[in-house]
PDB file of C-alpha atoms in Angstrom:
ATOM      1  CA  UNK C   1       0.000   0.000   0.000  1.00  0.00           C
ATOM      2  CA  UNK C   2       1.256   3.457  -0.894  1.00  0.00           C
ATOM      3  CA  UNK C   3      -0.102   6.613   0.753  1.00  0.00           C
ATOM      4  CA  UNK C   4       0.228   9.890  -1.150  1.00  0.00           C
ATOM      5  CA  UNK C   5      -0.446  12.983   0.993  1.00  0.00           C
ATOM      6  CA  UNK C   6      -1.606  16.199  -0.659  1.00  0.00           C
ATOM      7  CA  UNK C   7      -2.021  19.224   1.622  1.00  0.00           C
ATOM      8  CA  UNK C   8      -4.203  21.668  -0.238  1.00  0.00           C
ATOM      9  CA  UNK C   9      -6.538  24.630  -0.319  1.00  0.00           C
ATOM     10  CA  UNK C  10      -7.168  27.541   2.047  1.00  0.00           C
ATOM     11  CA  UNK C  11      -8.048  25.099   4.841  1.00  0.00           C
ATOM     12  CA  UNK C  12      -4.734  23.204   4.441  1.00  0.00           C
ATOM     13  CA  UNK C  13      -6.575  19.906   4.525  1.00  0.00           C
ATOM     14  CA  UNK C  14      -4.687  16.658   4.005  1.00  0.00           C
ATOM     15  CA  UNK C  15      -6.145  14.717   1.092  1.00  0.00           C
ATOM     16  CA  UNK C  16      -4.884  11.159   0.799  1.00  0.00           C
ATOM     17  CA  UNK C  17      -4.601   8.886  -2.212  1.00  0.00           C
ATOM     18  CA  UNK C  18      -4.398   5.302  -0.968  1.00  0.00           C
ATOM     19  CA  UNK C  19      -2.946   3.090  -3.673  1.00  0.00           C
ATOM     20  CA  UNK C  20      -2.844  -0.681  -3.852  1.00  0.00           C
ATOM     21  CA  UNK C  21       0.445  -1.087  -5.718  1.00  0.00           C
ATOM     22  CA  UNK C  22      -0.329  -4.693  -6.588  1.00  0.00           C
ATOM     23  CA  UNK C  23      -3.683  -4.148  -8.279  1.00  0.00           C
ATOM     24  CA  UNK C  24      -3.229  -0.532  -9.388  1.00  0.00           C
ATOM     25  CA  UNK C  25      -6.512   0.360  -7.690  1.00  0.00           C
ATOM     26  CA  UNK C  26      -6.950   3.284  -5.303  1.00  0.00           C
ATOM     27  CA  UNK C  27      -9.346   5.464  -3.349  1.00  0.00           C
ATOM     28  CA  UNK C  28      -9.196   9.034  -2.083  1.00  0.00           C
ATOM     29  CA  UNK C  29      -9.759  10.110   1.518  1.00  0.00           C
ATOM     30  CA  UNK C  30     -11.085  13.628   2.240  1.00  0.00           C
ATOM     31  CA  UNK C  31     -10.747  15.448  -1.106  1.00  0.00           C
ATOM     32  CA  UNK C  32     -10.125  19.148  -0.558  1.00  0.00           C
ATOM     33  CA  UNK C  33     -10.416  22.171  -2.817  1.00  0.00           C
ATOM     34  CA  UNK C  34      -7.404  21.369  -5.029  1.00  0.00           C
ATOM     35  CA  UNK C  35      -7.531  17.769  -6.223  1.00  0.00           C
ATOM     36  CA  UNK C  36      -6.029  18.407  -9.661  1.00  0.00           C
ATOM     37  CA  UNK C  37      -2.485  17.229  -8.794  1.00  0.00           C
ATOM     38  CA  UNK C  38      -3.875  13.898  -7.618  1.00  0.00           C
ATOM     39  CA  UNK C  39      -6.043  13.625 -10.731  1.00  0.00           C
ATOM     40  CA  UNK C  40      -2.972  14.180 -12.895  1.00  0.00           C
ATOM     41  CA  UNK C  41      -1.145  11.403 -11.067  1.00  0.00           C
ATOM     42  CA  UNK C  42      -4.128   9.070 -11.438  1.00  0.00           C
ATOM     43  CA  UNK C  43      -4.321   9.668 -15.168  1.00  0.00           C
ATOM     44  CA  UNK C  44      -0.567   9.631 -15.821  1.00  0.00           C
ATOM     45  CA  UNK C  45      -0.069   6.335 -13.980  1.00  0.00           C
ATOM     46  CA  UNK C  46      -3.385   4.857 -15.174  1.00  0.00           C
ATOM     47  CA  UNK C  47      -4.541   4.265 -11.617  1.00  0.00           C
ATOM     48  CA  UNK C  48      -8.041   2.822 -11.270  1.00  0.00           C
ATOM     49  CA  UNK C  49      -9.782   5.125  -8.797  1.00  0.00           C
ATOM     50  CA  UNK C  50     -12.588   3.186  -7.093  1.00  0.00           C
ATOM     51  CA  UNK C  51     -14.114   5.492  -4.496  1.00  0.00           C
ATOM     52  CA  UNK C  52     -14.003   8.607  -2.360  1.00  0.00           C
ATOM     53  CA  UNK C  53     -14.187   8.163   1.417  1.00  0.00           C
ATOM     54  CA  UNK C  54     -14.698  11.030   3.854  1.00  0.00           C
ATOM     55  CA  UNK C  55     -13.930  10.863   7.562  1.00  0.00           C
ATOM     56  CA  UNK C  56     -16.667  13.438   8.211  1.00  0.00           C
ATOM     57  CA  UNK C  57     -18.849  15.966   6.427  1.00  0.00           C
ATOM     58  CA  UNK C  58     -17.224  19.355   6.946  1.00  0.00           C
ATOM     59  CA  UNK C  59     -16.662  21.516   3.861  1.00  0.00           C
ATOM     60  CA  UNK C  60     -12.870  21.262   3.805  1.00  0.00           C
ATOM     61  CA  UNK C  61     -12.974  17.446   3.778  1.00  0.00           C
ATOM     62  CA  UNK C  62     -15.705  16.942   1.168  1.00  0.00           C
ATOM     63  CA  UNK C  63     -15.151  19.883  -1.189  1.00  0.00           C
ATOM     64  CA  UNK C  64     -13.797  17.761  -4.046  1.00  0.00           C
ATOM     65  CA  UNK C  65     -16.267  14.871  -3.820  1.00  0.00           C
ATOM     66  CA  UNK C  66     -18.742  16.176  -6.394  1.00  0.00           C
ATOM     67  CA  UNK C  67     -15.967  16.879  -8.910  1.00  0.00           C
ATOM     68  CA  UNK C  68     -14.549  13.376  -8.452  1.00  0.00           C
ATOM     69  CA  UNK C  69     -17.978  11.809  -8.892  1.00  0.00           C
ATOM     70  CA  UNK C  70     -18.436  13.648 -12.174  1.00  0.00           C
ATOM     71  CA  UNK C  71     -14.912  13.019 -13.459  1.00  0.00           C
ATOM     72  CA  UNK C  72     -14.563   9.325 -12.562  1.00  0.00           C
ATOM     73  CA  UNK C  73     -18.120   8.163 -11.857  1.00  0.00           C
ATOM     74  CA  UNK C  74     -17.077   6.730  -8.499  1.00  0.00           C
ATOM     75  CA  UNK C  75     -19.118   6.197  -5.317  1.00  0.00           C
ATOM     76  CA  UNK C  76     -18.946   8.396  -2.235  1.00  0.00           C
ATOM     77  CA  UNK C  77     -18.678   6.833   1.244  1.00  0.00           C
ATOM     78  CA  UNK C  78     -19.403   8.788   4.437  1.00  0.00           C
ATOM     79  CA  UNK C  79     -21.404   8.190   7.587  1.00  0.00           C
ATOM     80  CA  UNK C  80     -24.928   9.496   7.057  1.00  0.00           C
ATOM     81  CA  UNK C  81     -25.011  11.220  10.457  1.00  0.00           C
ATOM     82  CA  UNK C  82     -23.051  14.014   8.763  1.00  0.00           C
ATOM     83  CA  UNK C  83     -25.309  14.216   5.725  1.00  0.00           C
ATOM     84  CA  UNK C  84     -26.798  17.547   6.869  1.00  0.00           C
ATOM     85  CA  UNK C  85     -23.379  19.129   6.323  1.00  0.00           C
ATOM     86  CA  UNK C  86     -23.413  17.904   2.717  1.00  0.00           C
ATOM     87  CA  UNK C  87     -26.847  19.407   2.117  1.00  0.00           C
ATOM     88  CA  UNK C  88     -25.592  22.817   3.300  1.00  0.00           C
ATOM     89  CA  UNK C  89     -22.350  22.920   1.291  1.00  0.00           C
ATOM     90  CA  UNK C  90     -23.352  25.924  -0.878  1.00  0.00           C
ATOM     91  CA  UNK C  91     -24.196  27.877   2.285  1.00  0.00           C
ATOM     92  CA  UNK C  92     -20.904  26.888   3.960  1.00  0.00           C
ATOM     93  CA  UNK C  93     -18.957  27.842   0.835  1.00  0.00           C
ATOM     94  CA  UNK C  94     -20.542  31.294   0.904  1.00  0.00           C
ATOM     95  CA  UNK C  95     -19.570  31.796   4.540  1.00  0.00           C
ATOM     96  CA  UNK C  96     -15.927  30.911   3.876  1.00  0.00           C
ATOM     97  CA  UNK C  97     -15.697  32.765   0.583  1.00  0.00           C
ATOM     98  CA  UNK C  98     -14.902  29.771  -1.608  1.00  0.00           C
ATOM     99  CA  UNK C  99     -16.657  28.577  -4.751  1.00  0.00           C
ATOM    100  CA  UNK C 100     -19.747  26.384  -4.525  1.00  0.00           C
ATOM    101  CA  UNK C 101     -18.509  22.775  -4.821  1.00  0.00           C
ATOM    102  CA  UNK C 102     -21.949  21.372  -5.618  1.00  0.00           C
ATOM    103  CA  UNK C 103     -23.807  18.791  -3.547  1.00  0.00           C
ATOM    104  CA  UNK C 104     -22.498  15.263  -4.067  1.00  0.00           C
ATOM    105  CA  UNK C 105     -24.660  12.170  -3.827  1.00  0.00           C
ATOM    106  CA  UNK C 106     -23.936   9.930  -0.845  1.00  0.00           C
ATOM    107  CA  UNK C 107     -23.785   6.440  -2.304  1.00  0.00           C
ATOM    108  CA  UNK C 108     -22.853   4.422   0.772  1.00  0.00           C
ATOM    109  CA  UNK C 109     -23.371   5.016   4.478  1.00  0.00           C
ATOM    110  CA  UNK C 110     -19.934   4.395   5.970  1.00  0.00           C
ATOM    111  CA  UNK C 111     -20.424   2.042   8.953  1.00  0.00           C
ATOM    112  CA  UNK C 112     -19.203   3.113  12.379  1.00  0.00           C
ATOM    113  CA  UNK C 113     -17.513  -0.250  12.958  1.00  0.00           C
ATOM    114  CA  UNK C 114     -16.539  -3.424  11.167  1.00  0.00           C
ATOM    115  CA  UNK C 115     -14.705  -3.825   7.898  1.00  0.00           C
ATOM    116  CA  UNK C 116     -15.138  -2.882   4.254  1.00  0.00           C
ATOM    117  CA  UNK C 117     -12.934  -3.531   1.229  1.00  0.00           C
ATOM    118  CA  UNK C 118     -11.898  -0.848  -1.260  1.00  0.00           C
ATOM    119  CA  UNK C 119      -9.215  -1.163  -3.958  1.00  0.00           C
ATOM    120  CA  UNK C 120      -8.668  -4.714  -2.696  1.00  0.00           C
ATOM    121  CA  UNK C 121      -7.591  -3.241   0.659  1.00  0.00           C
ATOM    122  CA  UNK C 122      -9.223  -4.283   3.927  1.00  0.00           C
ATOM    123  CA  UNK C 123     -10.349  -1.286   5.962  1.00  0.00           C
ATOM    124  CA  UNK C 124     -11.249  -1.319   9.654  1.00  0.00           C
ATOM    125  CA  UNK C 125     -13.675   1.402  10.700  1.00  0.00           C
ATOM    126  CA  UNK C 126     -13.506   3.134  14.081  1.00  0.00           C
ATOM    127  CA  UNK C 127     -16.286   5.417  15.289  1.00  0.00           C
ATOM    128  CA  UNK C 128     -14.634   8.566  16.663  1.00  0.00           C
ATOM    129  CA  UNK C 129     -17.329  11.231  17.216  1.00  0.00           C
ATOM    130  CA  UNK C 130     -16.747  14.502  19.020  1.00  0.00           C
ATOM    131  CA  UNK C 131     -15.602  16.732  16.166  1.00  0.00           C
ATOM    132  CA  UNK C 132     -18.834  15.761  14.423  1.00  0.00           C
ATOM    133  CA  UNK C 133     -21.479  13.116  15.059  1.00  0.00           C
ATOM    134  CA  UNK C 134     -20.544  11.095  11.991  1.00  0.00           C
ATOM    135  CA  UNK C 135     -16.758  11.114  12.341  1.00  0.00           C
ATOM    136  CA  UNK C 136     -15.208   7.768  11.432  1.00  0.00           C
ATOM    137  CA  UNK C 137     -11.479   6.969  11.485  1.00  0.00           C
ATOM    138  CA  UNK C 138     -10.057   4.606   8.876  1.00  0.00           C
ATOM    139  CA  UNK C 139      -7.563   1.975  10.053  1.00  0.00           C
ATOM    140  CA  UNK C 140      -5.538   0.123   7.432  1.00  0.00           C
ATOM    141  CA  UNK C 141      -2.654  -2.181   8.288  1.00  0.00           C
ATOM    142  CA  UNK C 142      -0.360  -0.039  10.481  1.00  0.00           C
ATOM    143  CA  UNK C 143      -1.911   3.323   9.576  1.00  0.00           C
ATOM    144  CA  UNK C 144      -4.960   5.242  10.759  1.00  0.00           C
ATOM    145  CA  UNK C 145      -6.591   8.196   9.013  1.00  0.00           C
ATOM    146  CA  UNK C 146      -8.019  10.114  11.955  1.00  0.00           C
ATOM    147  CA  UNK C 147      -9.814  12.942  10.177  1.00  0.00           C
ATOM    148  CA  UNK C 148     -10.178  15.808  12.640  1.00  0.00           C
ATOM    149  CA  UNK C 149     -10.319  13.601  15.732  1.00  0.00           C
ATOM    150  CA  UNK C 150      -6.593  13.423  16.509  1.00  0.00           C
ATOM    151  CA  UNK C 151      -3.746  15.660  15.328  1.00  0.00           C
ATOM    152  CA  UNK C 152      -0.040  15.896  15.989  1.00  0.00           C
ATOM    153  CA  UNK C 153      -0.014  17.103  19.639  1.00  0.00           C
ATOM    154  CA  UNK C 154      -3.628  18.254  19.388  1.00  0.00           C
ATOM    155  CA  UNK C 155      -7.248  17.260  18.791  1.00  0.00           C
ATOM    156  CA  UNK C 156     -10.056  18.507  16.564  1.00  0.00           C
ATOM    157  CA  UNK C 157     -12.270  21.470  17.314  1.00  0.00           C
ATOM    158  CA  UNK C 158     -15.399  20.827  19.355  1.00  0.00           C
ATOM    159  CA  UNK C 159     -16.957  24.305  19.134  1.00  0.00           C
ATOM    160  CA  UNK C 160     -18.587  23.607  15.752  1.00  0.00           C
ATOM    161  CA  UNK C 161     -22.127  22.217  15.257  1.00  0.00           C
ATOM    162  CA  UNK C 162     -22.414  18.655  16.664  1.00  0.00           C
ATOM    163  CA  UNK C 163     -19.066  19.042  18.449  1.00  0.00           C
ATOM    164  CA  UNK C 164     -18.635  17.601  21.929  1.00  0.00           C
ATOM    165  CA  UNK C 165     -15.339  17.829  23.824  1.00  0.00           C
ATOM    166  CA  UNK C 166     -15.946  14.973  26.258  1.00  0.00           C
ATOM    167  CA  UNK C 167     -17.125  12.738  23.435  1.00  0.00           C
ATOM    168  CA  UNK C 168     -14.001  13.475  21.415  1.00  0.00           C
ATOM    169  CA  UNK C 169     -11.658  12.776  24.325  1.00  0.00           C
ATOM    170  CA  UNK C 170     -13.435   9.456  24.930  1.00  0.00           C
ATOM    171  CA  UNK C 171     -13.281   8.555  21.234  1.00  0.00           C
ATOM    172  CA  UNK C 172      -9.539   9.093  21.064  1.00  0.00           C
ATOM    173  CA  UNK C 173      -8.815   7.300  24.334  1.00  0.00           C
ATOM    174  CA  UNK C 174     -11.023   4.278  23.685  1.00  0.00           C
ATOM    175  CA  UNK C 175     -10.675   3.843  19.916  1.00  0.00           C
ATOM    176  CA  UNK C 176      -7.459   5.419  18.668  1.00  0.00           C
ATOM    177  CA  UNK C 177      -5.255   4.955  21.711  1.00  0.00           C
ATOM    178  CA  UNK C 178      -6.197   1.262  21.755  1.00  0.00           C
ATOM    179  CA  UNK C 179      -4.279   0.792  18.488  1.00  0.00           C
ATOM    180  CA  UNK C 180      -0.644  -0.417  18.563  1.00  0.00           C
ATOM    181  CA  UNK C 181       1.771   2.352  19.538  1.00  0.00           C
ATOM    182  CA  UNK C 182       3.664   2.088  16.238  1.00  0.00           C
ATOM    183  CA  UNK C 183       0.503   2.885  14.259  1.00  0.00           C
ATOM    184  CA  UNK C 184       1.134   5.894  12.042  1.00  0.00           C
ATOM    185  CA  UNK C 185      -1.522   8.614  12.300  1.00  0.00           C
ATOM    186  CA  UNK C 186      -2.470  10.492   9.136  1.00  0.00           C
ATOM    187  CA  UNK C 187      -4.605  13.428  10.375  1.00  0.00           C
ATOM    188  CA  UNK C 188      -6.947  15.744   8.537  1.00  0.00           C
ATOM    189  CA  UNK C 189      -4.547  18.667   9.026  1.00  0.00           C
ATOM    190  CA  UNK C 190      -0.883  18.996   9.882  1.00  0.00           C
ATOM    191  CA  UNK C 191       1.979  16.495   9.998  1.00  0.00           C
ATOM    192  CA  UNK C 192       1.658  12.781  10.617  1.00  0.00           C
ATOM    193  CA  UNK C 193       2.463  11.282  13.997  1.00  0.00           C
ATOM    194  CA  UNK C 194       2.137   7.946  15.800  1.00  0.00           C
ATOM    195  CA  UNK C 195      -0.292   6.571  18.346  1.00  0.00           C
ATOM    196  CA  UNK C 196       2.520   5.965  20.839  1.00  0.00           C
ATOM    197  CA  UNK C 197       3.760   9.539  20.551  1.00  0.00           C
ATOM    198  CA  UNK C 198       0.299  11.020  21.022  1.00  0.00           C
ATOM    199  CA  UNK C 199      -0.578   8.682  23.856  1.00  0.00           C
ATOM    200  CA  UNK C 200       2.516   9.811  25.748  1.00  0.00           C
ATOM    201  CA  UNK C 201       2.898  13.486  24.838  1.00  0.00           C
ATOM    202  CA  UNK C 202      -0.397  14.907  23.564  1.00  0.00           C
ATOM    203  CA  UNK C 203      -1.257  17.680  26.065  1.00  0.00           C
ATOM    204  CA  UNK C 204      -5.003  16.967  25.924  1.00  0.00           C
ATOM    205  CA  UNK C 205      -4.556  13.612  27.645  1.00  0.00           C
ATOM    206  CA  UNK C 206      -3.251  12.656  31.074  1.00  0.00           C
TER     207      UNK C 206
END
């Protein structure tokens, strides 16, 4: 498995292209406002893009979904508890002064637990609410895509709609910190880290 990180847009969101190097299949996690470099890579290397998966429904993490659906005719996975954010994307875009990304169609309700397979890769799903009600972290092999639940030495905001500080702290402690300490954390913003490092040094946890 190869993970290509693309920090992009005014929100500096991390968009990830997860590539199965054996099959040449891939999926994108949290497409931001500038997905063109990843699209160029997909087309140049003839990668078969199978899906878009979003850790939650906030504008910065779903901005590129509609464009990817139109360009590649691929399904969109996200937990439906965050669907109200999708329905209000034009309004959110106006507030933040960015272009209207359009309203994508949610094809699959991303489960809050269990496993799914995309690009011939087995994905474990971890329910990590607190930043939003529908936040789901994506655990693959020795890597976890934490969305805006856990950052390098920080955690996601809880002052937004559906945010809950105590819920987020519990999510990280019970779901993410239960992973092996060598697990690499790929967050929604900022540099990558590891579970062991955050468990020991993150100032939001005792």
